[in-house]
Structures are given as C-alpha cells and as structure tokens.
Short mmCIF file of C-alpha atoms and ligand atoms in Angstrom, two decimals:
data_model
loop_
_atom_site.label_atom_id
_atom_site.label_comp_id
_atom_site.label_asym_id
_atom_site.label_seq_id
_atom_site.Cartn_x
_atom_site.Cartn_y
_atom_site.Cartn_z
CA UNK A 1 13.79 6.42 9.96
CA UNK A 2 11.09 5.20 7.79
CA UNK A 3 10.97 5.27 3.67
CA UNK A 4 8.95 7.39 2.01
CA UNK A 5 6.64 5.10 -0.54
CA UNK A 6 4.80 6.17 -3.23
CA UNK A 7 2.95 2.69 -5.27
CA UNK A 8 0.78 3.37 -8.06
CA UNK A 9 -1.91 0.74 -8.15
CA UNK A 10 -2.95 0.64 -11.69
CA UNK A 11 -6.10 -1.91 -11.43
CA UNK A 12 -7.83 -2.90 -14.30
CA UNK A 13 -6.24 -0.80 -17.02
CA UNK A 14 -3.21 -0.63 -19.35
CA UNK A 15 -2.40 -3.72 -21.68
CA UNK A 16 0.96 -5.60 -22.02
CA UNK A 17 1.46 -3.36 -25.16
CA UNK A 18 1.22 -0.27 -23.30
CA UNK A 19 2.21 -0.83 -19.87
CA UNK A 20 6.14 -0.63 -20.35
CA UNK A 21 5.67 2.76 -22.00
CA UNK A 22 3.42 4.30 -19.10
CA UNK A 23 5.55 2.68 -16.54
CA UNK A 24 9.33 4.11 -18.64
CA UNK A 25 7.31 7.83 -18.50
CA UNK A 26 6.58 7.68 -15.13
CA UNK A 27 9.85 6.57 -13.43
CA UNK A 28 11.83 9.29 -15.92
CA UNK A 29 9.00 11.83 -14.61
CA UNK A 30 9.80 10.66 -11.14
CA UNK A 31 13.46 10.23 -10.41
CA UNK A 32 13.98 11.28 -7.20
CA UNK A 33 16.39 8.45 -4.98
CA UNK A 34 14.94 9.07 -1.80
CA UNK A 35 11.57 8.19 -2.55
CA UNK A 36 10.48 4.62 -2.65
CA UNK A 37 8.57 3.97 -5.79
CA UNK A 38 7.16 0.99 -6.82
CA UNK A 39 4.10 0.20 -10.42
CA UNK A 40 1.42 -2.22 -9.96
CA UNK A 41 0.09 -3.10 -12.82
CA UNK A 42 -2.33 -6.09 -13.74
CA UNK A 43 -0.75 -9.83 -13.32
CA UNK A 44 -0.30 -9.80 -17.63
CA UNK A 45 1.26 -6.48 -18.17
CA UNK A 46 3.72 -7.43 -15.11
CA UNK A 47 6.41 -8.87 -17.56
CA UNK A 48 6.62 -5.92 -19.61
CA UNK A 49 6.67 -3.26 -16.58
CA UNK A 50 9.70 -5.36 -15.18
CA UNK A 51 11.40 -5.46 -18.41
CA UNK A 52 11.22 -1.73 -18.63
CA UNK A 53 12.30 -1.02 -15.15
CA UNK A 54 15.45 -3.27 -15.32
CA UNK A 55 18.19 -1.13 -14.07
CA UNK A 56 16.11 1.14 -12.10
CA UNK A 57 15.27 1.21 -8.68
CA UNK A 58 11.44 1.76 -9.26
CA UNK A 59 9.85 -2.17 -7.91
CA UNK A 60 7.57 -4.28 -9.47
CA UNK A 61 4.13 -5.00 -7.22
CA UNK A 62 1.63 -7.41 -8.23
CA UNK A 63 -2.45 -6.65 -7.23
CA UNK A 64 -3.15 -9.42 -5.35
CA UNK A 65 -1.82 -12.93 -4.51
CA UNK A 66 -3.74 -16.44 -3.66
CA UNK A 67 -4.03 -17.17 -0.39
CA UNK A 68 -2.34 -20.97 -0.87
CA UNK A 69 1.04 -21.82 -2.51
CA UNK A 70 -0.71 -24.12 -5.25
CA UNK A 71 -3.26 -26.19 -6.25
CA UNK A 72 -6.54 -26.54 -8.04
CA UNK A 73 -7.85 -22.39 -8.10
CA UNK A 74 -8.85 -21.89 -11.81
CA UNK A 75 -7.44 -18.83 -13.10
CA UNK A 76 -5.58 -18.07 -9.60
CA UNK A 77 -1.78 -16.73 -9.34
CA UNK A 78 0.15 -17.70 -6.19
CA UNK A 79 2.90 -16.07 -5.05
CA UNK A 80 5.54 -18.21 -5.54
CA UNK A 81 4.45 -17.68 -9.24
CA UNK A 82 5.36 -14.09 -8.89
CA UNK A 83 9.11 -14.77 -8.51
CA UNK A 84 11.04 -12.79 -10.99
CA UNK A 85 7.94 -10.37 -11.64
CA UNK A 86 7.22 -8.80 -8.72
CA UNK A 87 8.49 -8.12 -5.72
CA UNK A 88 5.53 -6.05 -3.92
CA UNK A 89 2.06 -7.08 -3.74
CA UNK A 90 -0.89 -5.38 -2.33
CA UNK A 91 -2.84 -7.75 -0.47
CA UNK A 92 -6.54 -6.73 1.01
CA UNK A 93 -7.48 -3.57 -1.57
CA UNK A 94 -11.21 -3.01 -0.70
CA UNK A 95 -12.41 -3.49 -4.07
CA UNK A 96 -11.46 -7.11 -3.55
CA UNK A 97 -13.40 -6.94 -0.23
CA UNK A 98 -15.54 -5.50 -1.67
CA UNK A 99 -15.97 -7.33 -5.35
CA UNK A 100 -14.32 -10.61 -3.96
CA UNK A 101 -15.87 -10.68 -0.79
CA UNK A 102 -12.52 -11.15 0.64
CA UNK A 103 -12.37 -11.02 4.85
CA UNK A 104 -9.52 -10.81 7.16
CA UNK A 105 -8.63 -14.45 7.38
CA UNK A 106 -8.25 -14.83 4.32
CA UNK A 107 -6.14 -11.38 3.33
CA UNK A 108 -3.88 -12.81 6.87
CA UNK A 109 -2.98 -16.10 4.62
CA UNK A 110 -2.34 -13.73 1.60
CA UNK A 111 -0.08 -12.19 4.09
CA UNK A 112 1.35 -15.36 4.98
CA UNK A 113 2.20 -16.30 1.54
CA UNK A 114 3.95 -12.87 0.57
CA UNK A 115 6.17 -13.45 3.28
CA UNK A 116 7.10 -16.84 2.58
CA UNK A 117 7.75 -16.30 -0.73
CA UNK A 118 9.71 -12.71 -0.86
CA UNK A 119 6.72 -10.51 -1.41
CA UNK A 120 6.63 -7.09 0.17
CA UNK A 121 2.98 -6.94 1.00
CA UNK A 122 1.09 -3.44 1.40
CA UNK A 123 -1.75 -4.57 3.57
CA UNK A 124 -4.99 -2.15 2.33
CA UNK A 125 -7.07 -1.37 5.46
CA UNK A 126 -9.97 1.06 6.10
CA UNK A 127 -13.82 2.00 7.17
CA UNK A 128 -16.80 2.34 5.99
CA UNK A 129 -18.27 5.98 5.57
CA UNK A 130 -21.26 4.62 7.93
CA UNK A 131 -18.44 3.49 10.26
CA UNK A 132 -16.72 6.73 10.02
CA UNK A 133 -19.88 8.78 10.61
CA UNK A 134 -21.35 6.51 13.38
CA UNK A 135 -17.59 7.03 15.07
CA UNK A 136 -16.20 3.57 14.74
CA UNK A 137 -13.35 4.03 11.91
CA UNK A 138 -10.85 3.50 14.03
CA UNK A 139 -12.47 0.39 15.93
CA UNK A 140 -13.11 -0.93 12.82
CA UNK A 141 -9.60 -0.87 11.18
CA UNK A 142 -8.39 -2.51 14.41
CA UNK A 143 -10.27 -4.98 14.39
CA UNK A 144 -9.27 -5.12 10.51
CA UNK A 145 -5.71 -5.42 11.22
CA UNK A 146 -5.99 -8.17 14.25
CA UNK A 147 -7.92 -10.36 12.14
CA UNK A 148 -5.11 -10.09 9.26
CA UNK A 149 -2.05 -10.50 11.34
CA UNK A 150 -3.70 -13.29 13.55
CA UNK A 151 -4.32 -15.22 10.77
CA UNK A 152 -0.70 -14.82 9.20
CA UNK A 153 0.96 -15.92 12.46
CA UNK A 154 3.03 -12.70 11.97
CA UNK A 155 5.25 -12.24 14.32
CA UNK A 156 6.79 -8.52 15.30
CA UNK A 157 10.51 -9.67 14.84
CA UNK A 158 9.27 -11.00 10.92
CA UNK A 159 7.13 -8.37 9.86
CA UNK A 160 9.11 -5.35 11.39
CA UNK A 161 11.24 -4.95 7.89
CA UNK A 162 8.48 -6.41 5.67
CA UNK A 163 5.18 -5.06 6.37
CA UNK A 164 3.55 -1.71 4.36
CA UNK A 165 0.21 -0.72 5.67
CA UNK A 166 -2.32 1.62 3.32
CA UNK A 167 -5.05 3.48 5.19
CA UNK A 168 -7.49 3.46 2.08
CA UNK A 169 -11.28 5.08 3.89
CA UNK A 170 -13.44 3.18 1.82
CA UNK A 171 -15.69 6.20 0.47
CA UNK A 172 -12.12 8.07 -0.48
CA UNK A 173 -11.08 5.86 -3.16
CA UNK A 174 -12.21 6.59 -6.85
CA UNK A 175 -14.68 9.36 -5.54
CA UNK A 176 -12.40 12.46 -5.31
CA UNK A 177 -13.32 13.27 -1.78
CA UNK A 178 -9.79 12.69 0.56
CA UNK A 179 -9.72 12.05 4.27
CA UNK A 180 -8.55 15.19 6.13
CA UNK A 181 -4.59 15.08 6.76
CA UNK A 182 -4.88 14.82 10.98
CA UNK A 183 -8.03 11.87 10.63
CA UNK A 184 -5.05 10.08 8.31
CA UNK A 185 -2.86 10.83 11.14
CA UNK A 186 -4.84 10.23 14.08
CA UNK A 187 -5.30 6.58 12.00
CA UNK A 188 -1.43 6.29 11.78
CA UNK A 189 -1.63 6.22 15.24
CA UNK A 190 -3.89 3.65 16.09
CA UNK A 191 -2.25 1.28 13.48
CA UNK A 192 0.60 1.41 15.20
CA UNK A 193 -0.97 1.21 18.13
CA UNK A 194 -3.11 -2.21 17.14
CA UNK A 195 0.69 -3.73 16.08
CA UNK A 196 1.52 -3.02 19.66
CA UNK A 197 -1.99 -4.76 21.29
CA UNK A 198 -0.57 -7.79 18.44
CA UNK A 199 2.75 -8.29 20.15
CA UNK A 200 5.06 -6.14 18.63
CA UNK A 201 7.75 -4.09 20.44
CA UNK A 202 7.03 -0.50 20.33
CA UNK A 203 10.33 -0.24 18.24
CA UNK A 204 8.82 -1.98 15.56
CA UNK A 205 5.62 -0.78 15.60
CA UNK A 206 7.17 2.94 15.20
CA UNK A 207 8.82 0.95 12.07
CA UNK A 208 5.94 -0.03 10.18
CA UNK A 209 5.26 2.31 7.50
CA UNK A 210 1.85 3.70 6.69
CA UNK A 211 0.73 4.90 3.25
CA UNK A 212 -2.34 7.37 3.00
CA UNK A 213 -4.75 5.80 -0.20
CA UNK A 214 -8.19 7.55 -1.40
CA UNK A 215 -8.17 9.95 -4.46
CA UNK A 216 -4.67 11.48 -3.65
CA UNK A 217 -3.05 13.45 -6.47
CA UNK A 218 -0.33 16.20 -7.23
CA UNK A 219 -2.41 18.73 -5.39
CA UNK A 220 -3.69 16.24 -2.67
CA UNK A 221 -0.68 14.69 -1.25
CA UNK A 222 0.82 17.82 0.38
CA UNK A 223 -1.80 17.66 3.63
CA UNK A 224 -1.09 13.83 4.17
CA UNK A 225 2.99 14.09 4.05
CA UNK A 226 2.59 17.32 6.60
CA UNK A 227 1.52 14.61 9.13
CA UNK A 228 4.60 12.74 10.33
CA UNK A 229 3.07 9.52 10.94
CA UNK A 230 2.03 9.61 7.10
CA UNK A 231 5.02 7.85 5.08
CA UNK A 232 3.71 7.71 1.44
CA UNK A 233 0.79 7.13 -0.33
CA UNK A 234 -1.24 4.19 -2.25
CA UNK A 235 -2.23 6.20 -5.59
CA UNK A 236 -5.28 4.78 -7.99
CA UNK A 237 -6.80 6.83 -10.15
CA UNK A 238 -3.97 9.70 -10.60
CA UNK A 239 -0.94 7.10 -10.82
CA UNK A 240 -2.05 6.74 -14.64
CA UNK A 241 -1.14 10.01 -15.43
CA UNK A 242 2.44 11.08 -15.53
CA UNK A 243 2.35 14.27 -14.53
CA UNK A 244 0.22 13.58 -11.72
CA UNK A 245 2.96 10.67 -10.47
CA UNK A 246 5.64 13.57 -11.19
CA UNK A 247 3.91 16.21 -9.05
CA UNK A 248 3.15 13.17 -6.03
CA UNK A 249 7.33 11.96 -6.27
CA UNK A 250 8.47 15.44 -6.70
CA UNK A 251 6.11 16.32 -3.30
CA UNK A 252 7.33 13.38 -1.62
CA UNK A 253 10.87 13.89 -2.25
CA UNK A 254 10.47 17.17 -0.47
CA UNK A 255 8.94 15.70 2.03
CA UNK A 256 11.96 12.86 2.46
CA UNK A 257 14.60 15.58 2.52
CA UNK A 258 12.85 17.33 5.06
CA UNK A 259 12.30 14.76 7.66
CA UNK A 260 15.88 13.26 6.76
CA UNK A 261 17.28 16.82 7.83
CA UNK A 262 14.95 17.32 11.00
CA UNK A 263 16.26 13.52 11.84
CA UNK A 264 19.88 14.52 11.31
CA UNK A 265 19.17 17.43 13.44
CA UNK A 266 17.62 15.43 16.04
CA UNK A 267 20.96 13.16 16.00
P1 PGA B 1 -7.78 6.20 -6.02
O1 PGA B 1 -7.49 4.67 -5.59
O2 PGA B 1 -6.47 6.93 -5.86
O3 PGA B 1 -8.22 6.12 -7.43
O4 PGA B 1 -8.81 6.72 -5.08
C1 PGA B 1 -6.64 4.38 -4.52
C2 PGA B 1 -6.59 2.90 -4.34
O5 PGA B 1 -7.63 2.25 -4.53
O6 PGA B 1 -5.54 2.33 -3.98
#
C-alpha cells in the first residue's frame, strides 16, 4: 500500500534563526505516525530544521539539487553536498521552470543525481492553464515525465521505492484556485500510466506515489485524499502556518487509517 506524504515546501522564506522554531511547531502540531511528513526549507536554514527534527520521524528535503556531482557552478549545491541535511529533495518545481528556465533533461539529471546520492526526489510535474483549457494537460505532463525519466536512465526496478511524483497545475500554485479532486485523479492515472509506456511493470507503476500541489490547505485537502489515486500533497503557501499543516496531517491521517482499514479488509 502506498504512504501517505504530506512535504511542506517552504521556498524563499524563513531564516536560519527562525526555521527550527516553525519547523519544532509544526511537527508537535502534526504528530500523527502514519502520515509521511517531511520540511523543505531553503538550502541555509536546512541545518537548523535537521537539528530540530533529530529524534523525530518528520525528514529533511532540500528545494532543489545541481544537476552534476561537482565542479565549477558558482553558488550551486550538489547533492552529494546534501548528505547529512537532507534526505528529500524536490527536483523540477515550476517556479524553477519557470524562473530558471529549467527543461526536462535537465530536471532527469537532477533525478539522476538524487538517486545516486540517497536523495528521495519528489519530481514536480504539471500544465499550463492554456494547455489545460486547449485539452492537452494530460499530453503535456506525459510528455513532461518521459523527458525526465529518459534522461535519468531510470529504470522501473530503481525508481519503484524511490520516486515521489507532485501533480502541481501550473495556474494552481500561489493563486488560491485548486484543481478539482477527479481532474487530480484522472492525472494520477495517466502518471502511472506514462511509468508504464517508460518500462515499468504495472506493479511498480501502481507503487509510485502521487502528491496533489496547487494552493491546498486545511479546508482544501479533503477533495484530493477522497480520490484514491491521490497519496498526499506538495503544500506552499499554507505549510508556513501551523495550524494550516495541523488541519492538512490531521486530514491525512484520517485519510491513512481509512485506506489502511479498507486494505485490511480487502486482505
Ligand atoms: P502553494 O504552492 O501551495 O503555495 O500553491 C505549492 C507548491 O508550489 O509546491
């Protein structure tokens, strides 16, 4: 059965003198063991967040990660630099498209490099709204993930424990308007299904986890974990805010239970 994951992508904001404070308030605002909760705060505040979270079981993601292992990239980080601070890292966020101009090749050798160096990557994908409303989306977020996992070389038997993907619609995040619950679903769907047209087995396809990202919050959440092919969500904007992260957890925990029980039935 797949986790439940709830990562709270803090982008530009918090400071090393704050961060461990926000990040201690939200994991005691959020203890809930079946839920898979992981802080991403900026590269400098990442010392301080894992400091604070020694002894939990909340993880440690970093933003972003170079695409090479070393080398002359002025004010870079590469993953193997992340090694004791992190152990997640969202890789292809669409601001970085966006602000970065960051493509598909190069987000597959981010890929690359999160798995060679013990990175948990959660792979950002998503359309346009001009995609969406000329009826492309899910073309487009295809084509999104073959040019990703072509260029990592990822094969299904390697990424089947490893890989996270976040459906992030582009014109959802930081704007307050969500997806609707069955388009997030009916996405979850052809994810999988593009692992599948990449080589992997069914099985591990059905394994890959997919977050819902795009203005989710406390009240939000509720119509993206009532699709089953939903596992989670990649939180911006509300993951600042403890009681926000408390209401998403607390929703997501219900959620876990739930599907754990209707599995167990199943059985
Ligand atoms: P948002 O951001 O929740 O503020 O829309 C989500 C994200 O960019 O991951």
């Amino acid at each position: 059965m797949r986790p439940i994951i709830i990562a709270a992508n803090w982008k530009m904001n918090t400071t090393p003198a704050d961060a461990g404070a926000l990040a201690a308030a939200i994991t005691a605002a959020t203890n809930e063991p079946e839920v898979v909760r992981v802080i991403c705060p900026p590269y400098v505040s990442l010392a301080a967040v894992r400091d604070t979270l020694r002894g939990t079981d909340v993880g440690v993601g970093a933003q972003n990660v170079h695409a090479e292992r070393a080398g002359a990239y002025t004010g870079e980080i590469a993953a193997p630099m992340l090694s004791g601070l992190a152990t997640w890292a969202i890789i292809g966020h669409s601001e970085r498209r966006r602000d970065q101009g960051e493509a598909d090749p190069l987000i597959g050798r981010k890929l690359r490099q999160c798995l060679d160096h013990g990175l948990r990557p959660i792979l950002c994908v998503g359309e346009q709204l001009e995609d969406r409303e000329a009826g492309r989306a899910e073309s487009v977020v295809r084509d999104q993930l073959r040019g990703v996992l072509e260029a990592a070389g990822l094969t299904a038997a390697e990424g089947a424990s490893e890989l996270v993907i976040a459906y992030e619609p582009v014109w959802a995040i930081g704007t307050g308007r969500t997806a609707r619950g069955a388009d997030a679903a009916a996405m979850s769907d052809a994810i999988r299904g593009a692992l599948r047209e990449n080589g992997w087995s069914a099985a591990a396809a059905e394994g890959c986890p997919v977050l819902y990202g795009g203005s989710v919050t406390a009240a939000a959440i509720a119509e993206f974990l009532a699709e089953p092919g939903i596992d989670g969500a990649l939180v911006g904007g509300a993951s600042l805010k403890v009681d926000e992260m408390a209401g998403i957890v607390a929703r997501a925990a219900m959620t876990a239970r739930a599907r754990r029980e209707a599995g167990g039935a199943a059985h």
